[in-house]
């Protein structure tokens, strides 16, 4: 534990979703919620041990799913004139409110900080 390695869980965590894993890595600062709505590798700020390759694969899956969601939202928006970028920005603004407390988020000036709750 002193090295930042989590002890084995007493509960079966095989049912954890990608969202659960993202939240854990965001709190650990290994992954950050960027201001453009995507997840980014912030491994240099990571607190404790984490498998970077697994985190990057998770980031890629989550970002692909987010892009698919934004396209779906754009296709179903009543205002067909809205760009994909406008849809993404609106989603990110709402999503940012739900980021886990202590999560690693990017400020408007590009710096990183923990989300305060």
PDB file of C-alpha atoms in Angstrom:
ATOM      1  CA  UNK A   1       0.000   0.000   0.000  1.00  0.00           C
ATOM      2  CA  UNK A   2       2.852   2.403   0.762  1.00  0.00           C
ATOM      3  CA  UNK A   3       3.997   1.986  -2.854  1.00  0.00           C
ATOM      4  CA  UNK A   4       0.543   2.912  -4.128  1.00  0.00           C
ATOM      5  CA  UNK A   5      -0.418  -0.645  -5.023  1.00  0.00           C
ATOM      6  CA  UNK A   6      -3.939  -1.405  -3.948  1.00  0.00           C
ATOM      7  CA  UNK A   7      -4.380  -4.516  -1.806  1.00  0.00           C
ATOM      8  CA  UNK A   8      -6.459  -7.310  -3.290  1.00  0.00           C
ATOM      9  CA  UNK A   9     -10.156  -6.595  -3.101  1.00  0.00           C
ATOM     10  CA  UNK A  10     -12.211  -8.519  -0.589  1.00  0.00           C
ATOM     11  CA  UNK A  11     -15.118  -8.469  -3.020  1.00  0.00           C
ATOM     12  CA  UNK A  12     -15.364  -9.848  -6.520  1.00  0.00           C
ATOM     13  CA  UNK A  13     -14.812  -6.866  -8.794  1.00  0.00           C
ATOM     14  CA  UNK A  14     -15.144  -8.738 -12.078  1.00  0.00           C
ATOM     15  CA  UNK A  15     -18.505  -7.042 -12.528  1.00  0.00           C
ATOM     16  CA  UNK A  16     -16.895  -3.603 -12.770  1.00  0.00           C
ATOM     17  CA  UNK A  17     -17.837  -1.740 -15.917  1.00  0.00           C
ATOM     18  CA  UNK A  18     -15.562   0.383 -18.077  1.00  0.00           C
ATOM     19  CA  UNK A  19     -17.220   3.418 -16.468  1.00  0.00           C
ATOM     20  CA  UNK A  20     -16.205   2.129 -13.019  1.00  0.00           C
ATOM     21  CA  UNK A  21     -12.645   1.627 -14.231  1.00  0.00           C
ATOM     22  CA  UNK A  22     -12.548   5.103 -15.805  1.00  0.00           C
ATOM     23  CA  UNK A  23     -13.775   6.690 -12.565  1.00  0.00           C
ATOM     24  CA  UNK A  24     -11.068   4.888 -10.583  1.00  0.00           C
ATOM     25  CA  UNK A  25      -8.338   6.020 -12.986  1.00  0.00           C
ATOM     26  CA  UNK A  26      -9.690   9.594 -13.068  1.00  0.00           C
ATOM     27  CA  UNK A  27      -9.540   9.753  -9.257  1.00  0.00           C
ATOM     28  CA  UNK A  28      -6.045   8.263  -9.395  1.00  0.00           C
ATOM     29  CA  UNK A  29      -5.112  10.999 -11.957  1.00  0.00           C
ATOM     30  CA  UNK A  30      -3.915   8.400 -14.485  1.00  0.00           C
ATOM     31  CA  UNK A  31      -6.711   9.474 -16.840  1.00  0.00           C
ATOM     32  CA  UNK A  32      -8.105  12.969 -17.165  1.00  0.00           C
ATOM     33  CA  UNK A  33     -11.427  14.392 -18.317  1.00  0.00           C
ATOM     34  CA  UNK A  34     -10.363  16.962 -20.898  1.00  0.00           C
ATOM     35  CA  UNK A  35     -12.254  20.139 -21.592  1.00  0.00           C
ATOM     36  CA  UNK A  36     -13.141  18.849 -25.082  1.00  0.00           C
ATOM     37  CA  UNK A  37     -15.154  15.965 -23.625  1.00  0.00           C
ATOM     38  CA  UNK A  38     -12.639  13.204 -24.278  1.00  0.00           C
ATOM     39  CA  UNK A  39     -10.562  11.183 -21.876  1.00  0.00           C
ATOM     40  CA  UNK A  40      -6.791  11.630 -22.059  1.00  0.00           C
ATOM     41  CA  UNK A  41      -3.752   9.783 -20.754  1.00  0.00           C
ATOM     42  CA  UNK A  42      -2.364  11.770 -17.815  1.00  0.00           C
ATOM     43  CA  UNK A  43      -0.168   8.958 -16.536  1.00  0.00           C
ATOM     44  CA  UNK A  44       2.649  11.328 -15.555  1.00  0.00           C
ATOM     45  CA  UNK A  45       0.354  12.689 -12.806  1.00  0.00           C
ATOM     46  CA  UNK A  46      -0.797   9.207 -11.743  1.00  0.00           C
ATOM     47  CA  UNK A  47      -0.934   8.556  -8.011  1.00  0.00           C
ATOM     48  CA  UNK A  48       0.097   4.982  -7.325  1.00  0.00           C
ATOM     49  CA  UNK A  49       0.563   2.098  -9.706  1.00  0.00           C
ATOM     50  CA  UNK A  50      -1.549   1.562 -12.806  1.00  0.00           C
ATOM     51  CA  UNK A  51      -1.092  -0.362 -16.024  1.00  0.00           C
ATOM     52  CA  UNK A  52      -0.665   2.366 -18.629  1.00  0.00           C
ATOM     53  CA  UNK A  53      -1.323   0.105 -21.620  1.00  0.00           C
ATOM     54  CA  UNK A  54      -4.648  -1.032 -20.143  1.00  0.00           C
ATOM     55  CA  UNK A  55      -5.567   2.564 -19.323  1.00  0.00           C
ATOM     56  CA  UNK A  56      -4.821   3.699 -22.885  1.00  0.00           C
ATOM     57  CA  UNK A  57      -6.966   0.864 -24.303  1.00  0.00           C
ATOM     58  CA  UNK A  58      -9.782   1.887 -21.947  1.00  0.00           C
ATOM     59  CA  UNK A  59      -9.425   5.541 -23.002  1.00  0.00           C
ATOM     60  CA  UNK A  60      -9.689   4.543 -26.665  1.00  0.00           C
ATOM     61  CA  UNK A  61     -12.857   2.466 -26.031  1.00  0.00           C
ATOM     62  CA  UNK A  62     -14.486   5.202 -23.956  1.00  0.00           C
ATOM     63  CA  UNK A  63     -13.648   7.953 -26.448  1.00  0.00           C
ATOM     64  CA  UNK A  64     -14.981   5.855 -29.319  1.00  0.00           C
ATOM     65  CA  UNK A  65     -18.216   5.310 -27.389  1.00  0.00           C
ATOM     66  CA  UNK A  66     -18.465   9.039 -26.605  1.00  0.00           C
ATOM     67  CA  UNK A  67     -18.019   9.966 -30.271  1.00  0.00           C
ATOM     68  CA  UNK A  68     -20.710   7.477 -31.220  1.00  0.00           C
ATOM     69  CA  UNK A  69     -22.997   8.997 -28.576  1.00  0.00           C
ATOM     70  CA  UNK A  70     -22.382  12.522 -29.866  1.00  0.00           C
ATOM     71  CA  UNK A  71     -23.225  11.455 -33.441  1.00  0.00           C
ATOM     72  CA  UNK A  72     -26.398   9.749 -32.174  1.00  0.00           C
ATOM     73  CA  UNK A  73     -27.378  12.857 -30.204  1.00  0.00           C
ATOM     74  CA  UNK A  74     -26.778  15.108 -33.225  1.00  0.00           C
ATOM     75  CA  UNK A  75     -28.943  12.885 -35.416  1.00  0.00           C
ATOM     76  CA  UNK A  76     -31.801  13.121 -32.926  1.00  0.00           C
ATOM     77  CA  UNK A  77     -31.603  16.772 -31.989  1.00  0.00           C
ATOM     78  CA  UNK A  78     -34.653  18.836 -32.945  1.00  0.00           C
ATOM     79  CA  UNK A  79     -32.341  21.601 -34.232  1.00  0.00           C
ATOM     80  CA  UNK A  80     -30.723  19.894 -37.230  1.00  0.00           C
ATOM     81  CA  UNK A  81     -28.532  22.962 -37.720  1.00  0.00           C
ATOM     82  CA  UNK A  82     -26.426  22.178 -34.639  1.00  0.00           C
ATOM     83  CA  UNK A  83     -22.935  21.015 -35.449  1.00  0.00           C
ATOM     84  CA  UNK A  84     -21.359  17.923 -33.934  1.00  0.00           C
ATOM     85  CA  UNK A  85     -18.988  20.246 -32.086  1.00  0.00           C
ATOM     86  CA  UNK A  86     -21.925  22.115 -30.514  1.00  0.00           C
ATOM     87  CA  UNK A  87     -23.501  18.822 -29.429  1.00  0.00           C
ATOM     88  CA  UNK A  88     -20.174  17.651 -27.948  1.00  0.00           C
ATOM     89  CA  UNK A  89     -19.709  20.923 -26.027  1.00  0.00           C
ATOM     90  CA  UNK A  90     -23.224  20.762 -24.598  1.00  0.00           C
ATOM     91  CA  UNK A  91     -22.694  17.119 -23.580  1.00  0.00           C
ATOM     92  CA  UNK A  92     -19.321  17.920 -21.976  1.00  0.00           C
ATOM     93  CA  UNK A  93     -20.788  20.775 -19.927  1.00  0.00           C
ATOM     94  CA  UNK A  94     -23.447  18.460 -18.499  1.00  0.00           C
ATOM     95  CA  UNK A  95     -21.071  15.496 -18.131  1.00  0.00           C
ATOM     96  CA  UNK A  96     -18.507  17.568 -16.197  1.00  0.00           C
ATOM     97  CA  UNK A  97     -21.008  18.038 -13.369  1.00  0.00           C
ATOM     98  CA  UNK A  98     -21.156  14.269 -12.893  1.00  0.00           C
ATOM     99  CA  UNK A  99     -17.417  13.586 -12.860  1.00  0.00           C
ATOM    100  CA  UNK A 100     -16.459  11.781  -9.679  1.00  0.00           C
ATOM    101  CA  UNK A 101     -15.278  13.940  -6.763  1.00  0.00           C
ATOM    102  CA  UNK A 102     -11.504  14.200  -6.700  1.00  0.00           C
ATOM    103  CA  UNK A 103     -11.351  13.333 -10.395  1.00  0.00           C
ATOM    104  CA  UNK A 104      -8.683  14.789 -12.639  1.00  0.00           C
ATOM    105  CA  UNK A 105     -10.242  17.453 -14.857  1.00  0.00           C
ATOM    106  CA  UNK A 106      -8.855  20.004 -17.263  1.00  0.00           C
ATOM    107  CA  UNK A 107      -9.561  23.670 -16.594  1.00  0.00           C
ATOM    108  CA  UNK A 108     -10.389  26.125 -19.372  1.00  0.00           C
ATOM    109  CA  UNK A 109      -6.782  27.392 -19.290  1.00  0.00           C
ATOM    110  CA  UNK A 110      -5.522  23.846 -20.005  1.00  0.00           C
ATOM    111  CA  UNK A 111      -4.156  23.137 -16.499  1.00  0.00           C
ATOM    112  CA  UNK A 112      -5.264  20.045 -14.557  1.00  0.00           C
ATOM    113  CA  UNK A 113      -6.893  19.977 -11.137  1.00  0.00           C
ATOM    114  CA  UNK A 114      -8.937  17.739  -8.873  1.00  0.00           C
ATOM    115  CA  UNK A 115     -12.677  18.233  -9.078  1.00  0.00           C
ATOM    116  CA  UNK A 116     -13.966  19.701  -5.873  1.00  0.00           C
ATOM    117  CA  UNK A 117     -17.353  18.647  -4.566  1.00  0.00           C
TER     118      UNK A 117
END
